[in-house]
mmCIF file with all atom_site columns, C-alpha atoms in Angstrom:
data_model
loop_
_atom_site.group_PDB
_atom_site.id
_atom_site.type_symbol
_atom_site.label_atom_id
_atom_site.label_alt_id
_atom_site.label_comp_id
_atom_site.label_asym_id
_atom_site.label_entity_id
_atom_site.label_seq_id
_atom_site.pdbx_PDB_ins_code
_atom_site.Cartn_x
_atom_site.Cartn_y
_atom_site.Cartn_z
_atom_site.occupancy
_atom_site.B_iso_or_equiv
_atom_site.pdbx_formal_charge
_atom_site.auth_seq_id
_atom_site.auth_comp_id
_atom_site.auth_asym_id
_atom_site.auth_atom_id
_atom_site.pdbx_PDB_model_num
ATOM 1   C CA . LYS A 1 1   ? 49.480 86.412  74.140 1.00 85.00 ? 1   LYS A CA 1
ATOM 2   C CA . GLN A 1 2   ? 50.497 89.631  72.332 1.00 89.00 ? 2   GLN A CA 1
ATOM 3   C CA . GLU A 1 3   ? 52.620 89.075  69.214 1.00 92.00 ? 3   GLU A CA 1
ATOM 4   C CA . VAL A 1 4   ? 54.287 91.713  67.146 1.00 95.00 ? 4   VAL A CA 1
ATOM 5   C CA . THR A 1 5   ? 55.421 91.160  63.606 1.00 95.00 ? 5   THR A CA 1
ATOM 6   C CA . GLN A 1 6   ? 57.511 93.477  61.444 1.00 96.00 ? 6   GLN A CA 1
ATOM 7   C CA . ILE A 1 7   ? 57.695 93.190  57.662 1.00 91.00 ? 7   ILE A CA 1
ATOM 8   C CA . PRO A 1 8   ? 59.968 93.224  55.802 1.00 91.00 ? 8   PRO A CA 1
ATOM 9   C CA . ALA A 1 9   ? 62.803 91.725  57.962 1.00 93.00 ? 9   ALA A CA 1
ATOM 10  C CA . ALA A 1 10  ? 65.330 93.654  55.730 1.00 96.00 ? 10  ALA A CA 1
ATOM 11  C CA . LEU A 1 11  ? 65.156 96.413  53.215 1.00 95.00 ? 11  LEU A CA 1
ATOM 12  C CA . SER A 1 12  ? 67.652 98.216  50.892 1.00 96.00 ? 12  SER A CA 1
ATOM 13  C CA . VAL A 1 13  ? 66.863 101.473 49.222 1.00 96.00 ? 13  VAL A CA 1
ATOM 14  C CA . PRO A 1 14  ? 68.832 104.170 47.404 1.00 97.00 ? 14  PRO A CA 1
ATOM 15  C CA . GLU A 1 15  ? 69.403 107.432 49.091 1.00 97.00 ? 15  GLU A CA 1
ATOM 16  C CA . GLY A 1 16  ? 66.543 109.861 48.667 1.00 97.00 ? 16  GLY A CA 1
ATOM 17  C CA . GLU A 1 17  ? 63.657 107.342 48.570 1.00 96.00 ? 17  GLU A CA 1
ATOM 18  C CA . ASN A 1 18  ? 60.730 107.565 50.809 1.00 97.00 ? 18  ASN A CA 1
ATOM 19  C CA . LEU A 1 19  ? 59.969 104.301 52.627 1.00 95.00 ? 19  LEU A CA 1
ATOM 20  C CA . VAL A 1 20  ? 57.492 102.592 54.821 1.00 96.00 ? 20  VAL A CA 1
ATOM 21  C CA . LEU A 1 21  ? 58.169 100.197 57.547 1.00 97.00 ? 21  LEU A CA 1
ATOM 22  C CA . ASN A 1 22  ? 55.287 97.961  58.831 1.00 97.00 ? 22  ASN A CA 1
ATOM 23  C CA . CYS A 1 23  ? 54.397 96.670  62.256 1.00 97.00 ? 23  CYS A CA 1
ATOM 24  C CA . SER A 1 24  ? 51.445 94.534  63.254 1.00 97.00 ? 24  SER A CA 1
ATOM 25  C CA . PHE A 1 25  ? 50.191 93.301  66.599 1.00 96.00 ? 25  PHE A CA 1
ATOM 26  C CA . THR A 1 26  ? 47.558 90.785  67.641 1.00 95.00 ? 26  THR A CA 1
ATOM 27  C CA . ASP A 1 27  ? 45.990 92.224  70.702 1.00 91.00 ? 27  ASP A CA 1
ATOM 28  C CA . SER A 1 28  ? 44.521 95.683  70.402 1.00 89.00 ? 28  SER A CA 1
ATOM 29  C CA . ALA A 1 29  ? 44.491 96.264  74.165 1.00 88.00 ? 29  ALA A CA 1
ATOM 30  C CA . ILE A 1 30  ? 47.607 98.453  74.163 1.00 89.00 ? 30  ILE A CA 1
ATOM 31  C CA . TYR A 1 31  ? 48.608 101.679 75.958 1.00 89.00 ? 31  TYR A CA 1
ATOM 32  C CA . ASN A 1 32  ? 50.817 102.916 73.355 1.00 91.00 ? 32  ASN A CA 1
ATOM 33  C CA . LEU A 1 33  ? 53.129 101.856 70.514 1.00 94.00 ? 33  LEU A CA 1
ATOM 34  C CA . GLN A 1 34  ? 56.781 102.899 70.234 1.00 95.00 ? 34  GLN A CA 1
ATOM 35  C CA . TRP A 1 35  ? 59.307 102.934 67.410 1.00 97.00 ? 35  TRP A CA 1
ATOM 36  C CA . PHE A 1 36  ? 63.017 102.495 68.241 1.00 96.00 ? 36  PHE A CA 1
ATOM 37  C CA . ARG A 1 37  ? 66.205 102.599 66.270 1.00 97.00 ? 37  ARG A CA 1
ATOM 38  C CA . GLN A 1 38  ? 69.193 100.357 66.998 1.00 96.00 ? 38  GLN A CA 1
ATOM 39  C CA . ASP A 1 39  ? 72.570 100.600 65.486 1.00 94.00 ? 39  ASP A CA 1
ATOM 40  C CA . PRO A 1 40  ? 74.756 97.584  65.165 1.00 90.00 ? 40  PRO A CA 1
ATOM 41  C CA . GLY A 1 41  ? 75.986 96.337  68.564 1.00 85.00 ? 41  GLY A CA 1
ATOM 42  C CA . LYS A 1 42  ? 74.340 99.218  70.411 1.00 87.00 ? 42  LYS A CA 1
ATOM 43  C CA . GLY A 1 43  ? 71.394 99.853  72.626 1.00 90.00 ? 43  GLY A CA 1
ATOM 44  C CA . LEU A 1 44  ? 67.993 101.244 71.448 1.00 93.00 ? 44  LEU A CA 1
ATOM 45  C CA . THR A 1 45  ? 67.015 104.907 70.803 1.00 93.00 ? 45  THR A CA 1
ATOM 46  C CA . SER A 1 46  ? 63.360 106.011 71.201 1.00 93.00 ? 46  SER A CA 1
ATOM 47  C CA . LEU A 1 47  ? 62.133 107.595 67.933 1.00 96.00 ? 47  LEU A CA 1
ATOM 48  C CA . LEU A 1 48  ? 58.433 108.093 68.297 1.00 96.00 ? 48  LEU A CA 1
ATOM 49  C CA . LEU A 1 49  ? 55.743 107.176 70.884 1.00 93.00 ? 49  LEU A CA 1
ATOM 50  C CA . ILE A 1 50  ? 52.050 107.043 69.843 1.00 94.00 ? 50  ILE A CA 1
ATOM 51  C CA . GLN A 1 51  ? 49.498 106.890 72.603 1.00 90.00 ? 51  GLN A CA 1
ATOM 52  C CA . SER A 1 52  ? 46.584 104.454 72.044 1.00 89.00 ? 52  SER A CA 1
ATOM 53  C CA . SER A 1 53  ? 44.202 107.385 71.589 1.00 90.00 ? 53  SER A CA 1
ATOM 54  C CA . GLN A 1 54  ? 46.344 109.042 68.883 1.00 93.00 ? 54  GLN A CA 1
ATOM 55  C CA . ARG A 1 55  ? 46.587 108.313 65.155 1.00 94.00 ? 55  ARG A CA 1
ATOM 56  C CA . GLU A 1 56  ? 49.950 109.619 64.371 1.00 95.00 ? 56  GLU A CA 1
ATOM 57  C CA . GLN A 1 57  ? 53.122 111.370 65.494 1.00 95.00 ? 57  GLN A CA 1
ATOM 58  C CA . THR A 1 58  ? 55.778 113.222 63.671 1.00 96.00 ? 58  THR A CA 1
ATOM 59  C CA . SER A 1 59  ? 59.413 113.974 64.228 1.00 95.00 ? 59  SER A CA 1
ATOM 60  C CA . GLY A 1 60  ? 61.342 115.536 61.507 1.00 96.00 ? 60  GLY A CA 1
ATOM 61  C CA . ARG A 1 61  ? 61.490 113.229 58.522 1.00 97.00 ? 61  ARG A CA 1
ATOM 62  C CA . LEU A 1 62  ? 59.723 110.480 60.514 1.00 97.00 ? 62  LEU A CA 1
ATOM 63  C CA . ASN A 1 63  ? 55.975 109.920 60.751 1.00 97.00 ? 63  ASN A CA 1
ATOM 64  C CA . ALA A 1 64  ? 54.441 107.032 62.586 1.00 97.00 ? 64  ALA A CA 1
ATOM 65  C CA . SER A 1 65  ? 50.791 106.082 62.334 1.00 97.00 ? 65  SER A CA 1
ATOM 66  C CA . LEU A 1 66  ? 48.729 103.845 64.537 1.00 97.00 ? 66  LEU A CA 1
ATOM 67  C CA . ASP A 1 67  ? 45.448 101.927 63.650 1.00 95.00 ? 67  ASP A CA 1
ATOM 68  C CA . LYS A 1 68  ? 44.639 100.168 66.934 1.00 92.00 ? 68  LYS A CA 1
ATOM 69  C CA . SER A 1 69  ? 41.521 98.490  65.665 1.00 91.00 ? 69  SER A CA 1
ATOM 70  C CA . SER A 1 70  ? 43.353 96.657  62.839 1.00 94.00 ? 70  SER A CA 1
ATOM 71  C CA . GLY A 1 71  ? 46.462 96.128  64.861 1.00 95.00 ? 71  GLY A CA 1
ATOM 72  C CA . ARG A 1 72  ? 48.848 97.979  62.498 1.00 96.00 ? 72  ARG A CA 1
ATOM 73  C CA . SER A 1 73  ? 51.413 100.741 62.644 1.00 97.00 ? 73  SER A CA 1
ATOM 74  C CA . THR A 1 74  ? 53.658 102.183 59.967 1.00 97.00 ? 74  THR A CA 1
ATOM 75  C CA . LEU A 1 75  ? 56.808 104.198 60.184 1.00 97.00 ? 75  LEU A CA 1
ATOM 76  C CA . TYR A 1 76  ? 57.316 106.433 57.288 1.00 97.00 ? 76  TYR A CA 1
ATOM 77  C CA . ILE A 1 77  ? 60.772 107.872 56.450 1.00 97.00 ? 77  ILE A CA 1
ATOM 78  C CA . ALA A 1 78  ? 60.958 110.696 54.031 1.00 97.00 ? 78  ALA A CA 1
ATOM 79  C CA . ALA A 1 79  ? 63.998 111.405 51.800 1.00 97.00 ? 79  ALA A CA 1
ATOM 80  C CA . SER A 1 80  ? 66.120 108.623 53.259 1.00 97.00 ? 80  SER A CA 1
ATOM 81  C CA . GLN A 1 81  ? 69.791 109.148 53.996 1.00 97.00 ? 81  GLN A CA 1
ATOM 82  C CA . PRO A 1 82  ? 72.758 106.772 54.499 1.00 96.00 ? 82  PRO A CA 1
ATOM 83  C CA . GLY A 1 83  ? 72.678 107.712 58.235 1.00 96.00 ? 83  GLY A CA 1
ATOM 84  C CA . ASP A 1 84  ? 69.266 106.164 58.501 1.00 97.00 ? 84  ASP A CA 1
ATOM 85  C CA . SER A 1 85  ? 70.776 102.741 58.138 1.00 97.00 ? 85  SER A CA 1
ATOM 86  C CA . ALA A 1 86  ? 69.877 100.800 61.220 1.00 97.00 ? 86  ALA A CA 1
ATOM 87  C CA . THR A 1 87  ? 67.431 98.298  62.603 1.00 97.00 ? 87  THR A CA 1
ATOM 88  C CA . TYR A 1 88  ? 64.022 99.639  63.383 1.00 98.00 ? 88  TYR A CA 1
ATOM 89  C CA . LEU A 1 89  ? 61.953 98.066  66.138 1.00 97.00 ? 89  LEU A CA 1
ATOM 90  C CA . CYS A 1 90  ? 58.422 98.598  67.058 1.00 97.00 ? 90  CYS A CA 1
ATOM 91  C CA . ALA A 1 91  ? 57.031 97.783  70.538 1.00 95.00 ? 91  ALA A CA 1
ATOM 92  C CA . VAL A 1 92  ? 53.576 97.872  72.023 1.00 94.00 ? 92  VAL A CA 1
ATOM 93  C CA . LEU A 1 93  ? 52.986 98.578  75.733 1.00 90.00 ? 93  LEU A CA 1
ATOM 94  C CA . ARG A 1 94  ? 50.657 95.864  77.034 1.00 82.00 ? 94  ARG A CA 1
ATOM 95  C CA . GLY A 1 95  ? 47.519 96.101  79.102 1.00 66.00 ? 95  GLY A CA 1
ATOM 96  C CA . THR A 1 96  ? 49.483 95.484  82.238 1.00 64.00 ? 96  THR A CA 1
ATOM 97  C CA . ALA A 1 97  ? 51.395 98.775  81.750 1.00 62.00 ? 97  ALA A CA 1
ATOM 98  C CA . SER A 1 98  ? 55.166 99.147  81.824 1.00 76.00 ? 98  SER A CA 1
ATOM 99  C CA . LYS A 1 99  ? 55.801 95.932  79.884 1.00 85.00 ? 99  LYS A CA 1
ATOM 100 C CA . LEU A 1 100 ? 56.740 96.199  76.182 1.00 90.00 ? 100 LEU A CA 1
ATOM 101 C CA . THR A 1 101 ? 56.379 93.452  73.548 1.00 92.00 ? 101 THR A CA 1
ATOM 102 C CA . PHE A 1 102 ? 58.846 93.940  70.765 1.00 94.00 ? 102 PHE A CA 1
ATOM 103 C CA . GLY A 1 103 ? 58.819 92.934  67.123 1.00 95.00 ? 103 GLY A CA 1
ATOM 104 C CA . THR A 1 104 ? 61.951 91.402  65.654 1.00 92.00 ? 104 THR A CA 1
ATOM 105 C CA . GLY A 1 105 ? 62.868 94.466  63.663 1.00 95.00 ? 105 GLY A CA 1
ATOM 106 C CA . THR A 1 106 ? 63.435 95.625  60.106 1.00 97.00 ? 106 THR A CA 1
ATOM 107 C CA . ARG A 1 107 ? 67.039 96.110  59.079 1.00 96.00 ? 107 ARG A CA 1
ATOM 108 C CA . LEU A 1 108 ? 67.332 99.064  56.749 1.00 97.00 ? 108 LEU A CA 1
ATOM 109 C CA . GLN A 1 109 ? 70.187 99.910  54.539 1.00 97.00 ? 109 GLN A CA 1
ATOM 110 C CA . VAL A 1 110 ? 70.340 103.127 52.600 1.00 97.00 ? 110 VAL A CA 1
ATOM 111 C CA . THR A 1 111 ? 72.810 103.119 49.757 1.00 96.00 ? 111 THR A CA 1
ATOM 112 C CA . LEU A 1 112 ? 74.505 105.992 48.007 1.00 91.00 ? 112 LEU A CA 1
ATOM 113 C CA . ASP B 2 1   ? 69.878 113.777 78.784 1.00 69.00 ? 1   ASP B CA 1
ATOM 114 C CA . VAL B 2 2   ? 68.972 110.474 80.368 1.00 68.00 ? 2   VAL B CA 1
ATOM 115 C CA . LYS B 2 3   ? 72.045 108.274 80.720 1.00 89.00 ? 3   LYS B CA 1
ATOM 116 C CA . VAL B 2 4   ? 71.855 104.528 81.325 1.00 94.00 ? 4   VAL B CA 1
ATOM 117 C CA . THR B 2 5   ? 75.108 102.750 81.628 1.00 95.00 ? 5   THR B CA 1
ATOM 118 C CA . GLN B 2 6   ? 76.067 99.102  81.813 1.00 95.00 ? 6   GLN B CA 1
ATOM 119 C CA . SER B 2 7   ? 79.152 97.815  83.495 1.00 90.00 ? 7   SER B CA 1
ATOM 120 C CA . SER B 2 8   ? 80.666 95.951  80.618 1.00 91.00 ? 8   SER B CA 1
ATOM 121 C CA . ARG B 2 9   ? 80.222 95.967  76.912 1.00 93.00 ? 9   ARG B CA 1
ATOM 122 C CA . TYR B 2 10  ? 81.602 92.560  76.412 1.00 95.00 ? 10  TYR B CA 1
ATOM 123 C CA . LEU B 2 11  ? 81.866 89.646  78.909 1.00 96.00 ? 11  LEU B CA 1
ATOM 124 C CA . VAL B 2 12  ? 83.179 86.085  78.629 1.00 97.00 ? 12  VAL B CA 1
ATOM 125 C CA . LYS B 2 13  ? 82.361 83.624  81.311 1.00 97.00 ? 13  LYS B CA 1
ATOM 126 C CA . ARG B 2 14  ? 82.487 79.837  81.838 1.00 97.00 ? 14  ARG B CA 1
ATOM 127 C CA . THR B 2 15  ? 79.529 77.425  82.373 1.00 97.00 ? 15  THR B CA 1
ATOM 128 C CA . GLY B 2 16  ? 78.676 77.303  86.010 1.00 97.00 ? 16  GLY B CA 1
ATOM 129 C CA . GLU B 2 17  ? 80.111 80.665  87.002 1.00 97.00 ? 17  GLU B CA 1
ATOM 130 C CA . LYS B 2 18  ? 77.914 83.259  88.766 1.00 97.00 ? 18  LYS B CA 1
ATOM 131 C CA . VAL B 2 19  ? 77.688 86.329  86.645 1.00 97.00 ? 19  VAL B CA 1
ATOM 132 C CA . PHE B 2 20  ? 76.610 89.928  87.684 1.00 97.00 ? 20  PHE B CA 1
ATOM 133 C CA . LEU B 2 21  ? 75.457 92.439  85.068 1.00 97.00 ? 21  LEU B CA 1
ATOM 134 C CA . GLU B 2 22  ? 75.202 95.949  86.405 1.00 97.00 ? 22  GLU B CA 1
ATOM 135 C CA . CYS B 2 23  ? 72.987 98.795  85.181 1.00 97.00 ? 23  CYS B CA 1
ATOM 136 C CA . VAL B 2 24  ? 72.992 102.371 86.540 1.00 97.00 ? 24  VAL B CA 1
ATOM 137 C CA . GLN B 2 25  ? 70.800 105.289 85.553 1.00 95.00 ? 25  GLN B CA 1
ATOM 138 C CA . ASP B 2 26  ? 71.422 108.859 86.563 1.00 92.00 ? 26  ASP B CA 1
ATOM 139 C CA . MET B 2 27  ? 67.942 110.467 86.177 1.00 88.00 ? 27  MET B CA 1
ATOM 140 C CA . ASP B 2 28  ? 66.103 109.247 89.313 1.00 90.00 ? 28  ASP B CA 1
ATOM 141 C CA . HIS B 2 29  ? 63.938 106.926 87.280 1.00 91.00 ? 29  HIS B CA 1
ATOM 142 C CA . GLU B 2 30  ? 61.481 104.728 89.083 1.00 91.00 ? 30  GLU B CA 1
ATOM 143 C CA . ASN B 2 31  ? 61.327 101.753 86.774 1.00 91.00 ? 31  ASN B CA 1
ATOM 144 C CA . MET B 2 32  ? 64.204 99.672  85.628 1.00 94.00 ? 32  MET B CA 1
ATOM 145 C CA . PHE B 2 33  ? 64.281 96.645  83.113 1.00 95.00 ? 33  PHE B CA 1
ATOM 146 C CA . TRP B 2 34  ? 66.419 93.792  82.091 1.00 97.00 ? 34  TRP B CA 1
ATOM 147 C CA . TYR B 2 35  ? 65.941 92.402  78.503 1.00 97.00 ? 35  TYR B CA 1
ATOM 148 C CA . ARG B 2 36  ? 67.828 89.866  76.430 1.00 97.00 ? 36  ARG B CA 1
ATOM 149 C CA . GLN B 2 37  ? 68.154 90.206  72.680 1.00 95.00 ? 37  GLN B CA 1
ATOM 150 C CA . ASP B 2 38  ? 68.515 87.150  70.411 1.00 94.00 ? 38  ASP B CA 1
ATOM 151 C CA . PRO B 2 39  ? 68.546 86.908  66.596 1.00 89.00 ? 39  PRO B CA 1
ATOM 152 C CA . GLY B 2 40  ? 65.096 85.959  65.299 1.00 86.00 ? 40  GLY B CA 1
ATOM 153 C CA . LEU B 2 41  ? 63.492 86.268  68.788 1.00 89.00 ? 41  LEU B CA 1
ATOM 154 C CA . GLY B 2 42  ? 63.852 90.062  69.381 1.00 88.00 ? 42  GLY B CA 1
ATOM 155 C CA . LEU B 2 43  ? 64.011 91.600  72.847 1.00 94.00 ? 43  LEU B CA 1
ATOM 156 C CA . ARG B 2 44  ? 62.289 89.644  75.708 1.00 94.00 ? 44  ARG B CA 1
ATOM 157 C CA . LEU B 2 45  ? 61.795 90.935  79.188 1.00 94.00 ? 45  LEU B CA 1
ATOM 158 C CA . ILE B 2 46  ? 63.573 89.037  81.908 1.00 96.00 ? 46  ILE B CA 1
ATOM 159 C CA . TYR B 2 47  ? 62.668 91.092  84.995 1.00 95.00 ? 47  TYR B CA 1
ATOM 160 C CA . PHE B 2 48  ? 61.760 94.512  85.959 1.00 91.00 ? 48  PHE B CA 1
ATOM 161 C CA . SER B 2 49  ? 61.765 96.784  89.143 1.00 93.00 ? 49  SER B CA 1
ATOM 162 C CA . TYR B 2 50  ? 59.423 99.504  89.915 1.00 90.00 ? 50  TYR B CA 1
ATOM 163 C CA . ASP B 2 51  ? 61.001 100.663 93.251 1.00 89.00 ? 51  ASP B CA 1
ATOM 164 C CA . VAL B 2 52  ? 63.986 99.828  95.569 1.00 92.00 ? 52  VAL B CA 1
ATOM 165 C CA . LYS B 2 53  ? 63.685 96.178  96.660 1.00 89.00 ? 53  LYS B CA 1
ATOM 166 C CA . MET B 2 54  ? 60.681 95.638  94.371 1.00 91.00 ? 54  MET B CA 1
ATOM 167 C CA . LYS B 2 55  ? 60.732 93.276  91.293 1.00 92.00 ? 55  LYS B CA 1
ATOM 168 C CA . GLU B 2 56  ? 58.397 91.641  88.997 1.00 91.00 ? 56  GLU B CA 1
ATOM 169 C CA . LYS B 2 57  ? 58.996 88.710  86.637 1.00 93.00 ? 57  LYS B CA 1
ATOM 170 C CA . GLY B 2 58  ? 59.054 89.304  82.916 1.00 91.00 ? 58  GLY B CA 1
ATOM 171 C CA . ASP B 2 59  ? 58.442 86.687  80.216 1.00 91.00 ? 59  ASP B CA 1
ATOM 172 C CA . ILE B 2 60  ? 61.671 84.667  80.620 1.00 95.00 ? 60  ILE B CA 1
ATOM 173 C CA . PRO B 2 61  ? 62.858 84.859  84.251 1.00 96.00 ? 61  PRO B CA 1
ATOM 174 C CA . GLU B 2 62  ? 64.015 81.265  84.529 1.00 96.00 ? 62  GLU B CA 1
ATOM 175 C CA . GLY B 2 63  ? 67.753 81.068  85.392 1.00 96.00 ? 63  GLY B CA 1
ATOM 176 C CA . TYR B 2 64  ? 67.952 84.777  86.397 1.00 97.00 ? 64  TYR B CA 1
ATOM 177 C CA . SER B 2 65  ? 67.536 86.788  89.493 1.00 97.00 ? 65  SER B CA 1
ATOM 178 C CA . VAL B 2 66  ? 67.822 90.542  90.133 1.00 97.00 ? 66  VAL B CA 1
ATOM 179 C CA . SER B 2 67  ? 68.613 93.032  92.904 1.00 97.00 ? 67  SER B CA 1
ATOM 180 C CA . ARG B 2 68  ? 67.743 96.639  93.341 1.00 96.00 ? 68  ARG B CA 1
ATOM 181 C CA . GLU B 2 69  ? 69.245 97.963  96.623 1.00 95.00 ? 69  GLU B CA 1
ATOM 182 C CA . LYS B 2 70  ? 69.555 101.545 95.475 1.00 95.00 ? 70  LYS B CA 1
ATOM 183 C CA . LYS B 2 71  ? 67.209 103.435 93.149 1.00 95.00 ? 71  LYS B CA 1
ATOM 184 C CA . GLU B 2 72  ? 69.815 104.114 90.557 1.00 96.00 ? 72  GLU B CA 1
ATOM 185 C CA . ARG B 2 73  ? 71.233 100.599 90.231 1.00 97.00 ? 73  ARG B CA 1
ATOM 186 C CA . PHE B 2 74  ? 69.718 97.295  88.957 1.00 97.00 ? 74  PHE B CA 1
ATOM 187 C CA . SER B 2 75  ? 71.668 94.080  88.777 1.00 97.00 ? 75  SER B CA 1
ATOM 188 C CA . LEU B 2 76  ? 70.978 90.979  86.877 1.00 98.00 ? 76  LEU B CA 1
ATOM 189 C CA . ILE B 2 77  ? 72.397 87.694  88.293 1.00 98.00 ? 77  ILE B CA 1
ATOM 190 C CA . LEU B 2 78  ? 72.941 84.515  86.469 1.00 97.00 ? 78  LEU B CA 1
ATOM 191 C CA . GLU B 2 79  ? 73.382 82.067  89.444 1.00 94.00 ? 79  GLU B CA 1
ATOM 192 C CA . SER B 2 80  ? 74.904 79.397  87.336 1.00 96.00 ? 80  SER B CA 1
ATOM 193 C CA . ALA B 2 81  ? 75.612 80.471  83.848 1.00 97.00 ? 81  ALA B CA 1
ATOM 194 C CA . SER B 2 82  ? 74.826 78.187  80.927 1.00 97.00 ? 82  SER B CA 1
ATOM 195 C CA . THR B 2 83  ? 75.625 78.304  77.221 1.00 97.00 ? 83  THR B CA 1
ATOM 196 C CA . ASN B 2 84  ? 71.957 79.063  76.329 1.00 97.00 ? 84  ASN B CA 1
ATOM 197 C CA . GLN B 2 85  ? 72.426 82.406  78.268 1.00 98.00 ? 85  GLN B CA 1
ATOM 198 C CA . THR B 2 86  ? 74.874 83.730  75.702 1.00 98.00 ? 86  THR B CA 1
ATOM 199 C CA . SER B 2 87  ? 73.120 86.670  74.423 1.00 97.00 ? 87  SER B CA 1
ATOM 200 C CA . MET B 2 88  ? 72.975 90.509  74.260 1.00 96.00 ? 88  MET B CA 1
ATOM 201 C CA . TYR B 2 89  ? 71.570 92.034  77.572 1.00 97.00 ? 89  TYR B CA 1
ATOM 202 C CA . LEU B 2 90  ? 69.909 95.334  77.555 1.00 96.00 ? 90  LEU B CA 1
ATOM 203 C CA . CYS B 2 91  ? 68.932 97.432  80.548 1.00 96.00 ? 91  CYS B CA 1
ATOM 204 C CA . ALA B 2 92  ? 66.297 100.174 80.261 1.00 95.00 ? 92  ALA B CA 1
ATOM 205 C CA . SER B 2 93  ? 64.589 102.681 82.651 1.00 93.00 ? 93  SER B CA 1
ATOM 206 C CA . THR B 2 94  ? 61.411 104.891 82.703 1.00 90.00 ? 94  THR B CA 1
ATOM 207 C CA . LYS B 2 95  ? 60.766 107.950 84.675 1.00 86.00 ? 95  LYS B CA 1
ATOM 208 C CA . ARG B 2 96  ? 57.522 106.856 86.387 1.00 80.00 ? 96  ARG B CA 1
ATOM 209 C CA . GLY B 2 97  ? 56.671 103.856 88.397 1.00 70.00 ? 97  GLY B CA 1
ATOM 210 C CA . LYS B 2 98  ? 54.899 100.502 88.049 1.00 68.00 ? 98  LYS B CA 1
ATOM 211 C CA . ALA B 2 99  ? 52.064 101.439 85.684 1.00 67.00 ? 99  ALA B CA 1
ATOM 212 C CA . SER B 2 100 ? 54.194 103.684 83.620 1.00 71.00 ? 100 SER B CA 1
ATOM 213 C CA . THR B 2 101 ? 53.380 104.559 79.983 1.00 75.00 ? 101 THR B CA 1
ATOM 214 C CA . ASP B 2 102 ? 56.544 106.505 79.511 1.00 82.00 ? 102 ASP B CA 1
ATOM 215 C CA . THR B 2 103 ? 59.212 105.780 76.799 1.00 85.00 ? 103 THR B CA 1
ATOM 216 C CA . GLN B 2 104 ? 61.930 103.564 77.864 1.00 89.00 ? 104 GLN B CA 1
ATOM 217 C CA . TYR B 2 105 ? 65.696 104.697 77.769 1.00 92.00 ? 105 TYR B CA 1
ATOM 218 C CA . PHE B 2 106 ? 68.165 101.927 76.949 1.00 94.00 ? 106 PHE B CA 1
ATOM 219 C CA . GLY B 2 107 ? 71.753 101.260 77.903 1.00 95.00 ? 107 GLY B CA 1
ATOM 220 C CA . PRO B 2 108 ? 74.387 100.230 75.275 1.00 94.00 ? 108 PRO B CA 1
ATOM 221 C CA . GLY B 2 109 ? 74.072 96.547  76.007 1.00 95.00 ? 109 GLY B CA 1
ATOM 222 C CA . THR B 2 110 ? 76.365 93.769  77.365 1.00 96.00 ? 110 THR B CA 1
ATOM 223 C CA . ARG B 2 111 ? 77.340 91.046  75.012 1.00 96.00 ? 111 ARG B CA 1
ATOM 224 C CA . LEU B 2 112 ? 77.733 88.005  77.246 1.00 97.00 ? 112 LEU B CA 1
ATOM 225 C CA . THR B 2 113 ? 79.370 84.809  75.911 1.00 97.00 ? 113 THR B CA 1
ATOM 226 C CA . VAL B 2 114 ? 79.201 81.656  78.097 1.00 98.00 ? 114 VAL B CA 1
ATOM 227 C CA . LEU B 2 115 ? 81.725 78.957  77.077 1.00 97.00 ? 115 LEU B CA 1
#
């Protein structure tokens, strides 16, 4: 059974810092890995999708990497801003496609 | 932009009531999903549908059923609500069908409380 773990569960950083969020998964038979953002009491917004054949994806200040063989992904956020404060979730698309397995998220707070 | 809407943001029901949660997407997406989200457990898939009248169980289908009579609408039904179904319920959709590897678009969620 696929399990997805995100460490740390919570993180507080001052504005302007670069930071890394970690995601690990137990079964490397995935189609892709996705990073989402969730604001309090809201739905999820897709940030980046990395196909299993890719090593990384970039969007603005965000960069996500994937090492399928070791079961790890990282989300790098450059020059963090207070507006980046949210919960970040990673999810892997399983071998039986369409079904995502989610991690429990990292709650990020960026302070002034 | 893809828009996924859910009928209620907050809902309070009593134990034993039949509860309907509605989800509508406006982009002609094939797949639709229902998840619940609980602290410490993350999002867990309840059911998904890859076409009208087609459905497939997710990881935690017990106590739930679904209905998809029209492509744009996917309903989650709690036949007899119980307190352990108090949760945040999230609907999602993807453009392509059953074996889709597309990104999922989420609705805003319904916070259901069962008393």
